[in-house]
Amino acid sequence: WSVESGVCLHTLQGHTMRVNSAVFSPDGATVLTASADNTARIWCAQSGECVQNLQGHRWDAVSAVYSPDGALVITTSEDRTAKIWRVESGECLQTLKGHSMVLNSAVFSPDGATVLTASTDNLAKIWCAQSG
C-alpha cells in the first residue's frame, strides 16, 4: 500500500493457503512471506513477482524474517523447526531442531551471528546462526 495515497501497489499471489506473516527486507527491495502451504516466498517489492520459493517445512510456515544484512532469512514452522535460508540462492543452510512444539517466531541478533526462537513449548532458545 502507498502510505501517501492508500493505493494498493501490488498483490502478491502464489501461496495456496493463508499467509501468516509478511516483512520487508532491510533495504526494502524484497518482501518475505510465510504461509500455511508450508512455504516461505521472497518477492520483488518493485514488481510483485516471486523470486524465491523456500520449500522444506513439513507443516505450516508460521513466521519469517530477514537477517540484519538481508542475506539470510529464518523461517519457523508448526513442524517444530526453524530453517535458515540464503536469500540469493534459496538454499537451506541450517535446520534448527530442539523445540517440542510449534515455533511461533524467530529473529536474528543485531550482528546476525545468533538467532532467537520462541515456541509454544514455553521456551525461547538462542542458537548460533552458522552452526545451529
XYZ file of C-alpha atoms in Angstrom:
132
model
C 0.000 0.000 0.000
C 1.148 3.505 -0.676
C 1.402 5.407 2.596
C 0.677 8.675 0.803
C -2.291 7.665 -1.359
C -3.598 4.484 0.290
C -3.492 2.729 -3.092
C -2.555 -0.966 -3.279
C 0.704 -1.182 -5.239
C 0.929 -4.974 -5.670
C -0.970 -8.098 -4.700
C 1.474 -10.918 -4.013
C -0.164 -14.042 -5.389
C 1.291 -17.536 -5.342
C 0.711 -19.074 -1.931
C -2.010 -21.718 -1.940
C -3.081 -21.249 1.699
C -3.252 -18.388 4.209
C -0.279 -16.057 4.598
C 0.849 -15.983 8.245
C 3.472 -13.235 8.125
C 4.987 -10.653 5.785
C 8.019 -8.378 6.199
C 10.193 -6.095 4.075
C 13.904 -6.774 3.648
C 16.226 -4.311 5.416
C 16.802 -2.431 2.140
C 13.115 -2.572 1.145
C 13.893 -4.280 -2.184
C 12.142 -7.556 -1.367
C 9.290 -8.893 0.733
C 9.268 -12.178 2.646
C 6.068 -14.109 3.375
C 5.368 -17.294 5.349
C 2.326 -19.431 4.600
C 0.210 -22.337 5.767
C 1.142 -24.004 2.443
C 4.442 -24.953 4.216
C 6.495 -22.437 2.215
C 8.032 -19.012 2.504
C 8.424 -16.813 -0.546
C 10.635 -13.878 -1.412
C 9.055 -11.278 -3.679
C 10.419 -8.310 -5.588
C 8.855 -5.269 -3.918
C 9.066 -3.258 -7.157
C 7.335 -5.753 -9.470
C 5.468 -8.053 -7.063
C 6.999 -11.140 -8.703
C 8.121 -14.160 -6.674
C 11.909 -14.523 -6.869
C 12.390 -17.453 -4.427
C 10.093 -20.197 -3.168
C 11.568 -21.622 0.052
C 10.336 -25.207 0.403
C 11.312 -27.624 3.145
C 8.974 -27.328 6.111
C 6.624 -30.274 6.601
C 3.838 -28.163 8.154
C 2.707 -24.534 8.132
C 5.399 -21.858 7.938
C 4.408 -19.552 10.805
C 6.857 -16.654 10.587
C 9.800 -15.442 8.537
C 12.283 -12.594 8.998
C 15.470 -11.311 7.373
C 18.930 -11.138 8.889
C 20.154 -7.582 9.546
C 22.197 -7.557 6.311
C 19.328 -9.097 4.309
C 21.473 -12.003 3.053
C 19.654 -14.673 5.097
C 16.155 -15.392 6.303
C 14.866 -17.562 9.107
C 11.504 -19.310 8.990
C 9.589 -21.019 11.777
C 7.056 -23.779 11.441
C 4.425 -25.910 13.059
C 6.812 -28.815 12.308
C 8.812 -27.657 15.392
C 11.795 -26.467 13.356
C 13.329 -23.203 12.244
C 15.257 -23.010 8.985
C 17.925 -20.544 7.888
C 17.997 -19.837 4.145
C 20.297 -17.944 1.789
C 18.223 -15.256 0.049
C 20.196 -15.217 -3.203
C 20.004 -18.966 -3.904
C 17.071 -20.163 -1.783
C 19.362 -22.802 -0.257
C 18.521 -24.077 3.238
C 21.717 -23.660 5.288
C 20.534 -24.872 8.702
C 17.567 -26.664 10.225
C 17.255 -25.881 13.919
C 15.680 -28.743 15.867
C 15.176 -28.767 19.625
C 11.728 -27.440 20.426
C 8.961 -29.895 21.276
C 6.062 -27.797 19.966
C 5.201 -25.179 17.318
C 7.710 -22.365 16.781
C 5.890 -19.028 16.833
C 8.706 -16.689 15.901
C 12.411 -16.232 15.389
C 14.716 -13.260 14.996
C 18.374 -12.651 14.201
C 20.598 -10.806 16.665
C 21.691 -7.320 15.544
C 25.045 -8.704 14.312
C 23.381 -11.715 12.614
C 25.591 -14.211 14.484
C 22.823 -15.742 16.586
C 19.107 -16.366 16.287
C 16.413 -16.474 18.932
C 13.424 -18.812 18.613
C 10.176 -18.838 20.595
C 7.852 -21.822 20.903
C 4.572 -22.917 22.397
C 6.686 -25.371 24.469
C 7.184 -22.404 26.860
C 10.815 -21.995 25.797
C 12.934 -19.489 23.929
C 16.284 -20.707 22.615
C 19.395 -18.927 21.373
C 21.274 -20.606 18.515
C 24.473 -19.994 16.553
C 23.299 -18.910 13.100
C 26.259 -20.544 11.387
C 26.402 -23.924 13.131
C 22.946 -24.316 14.639
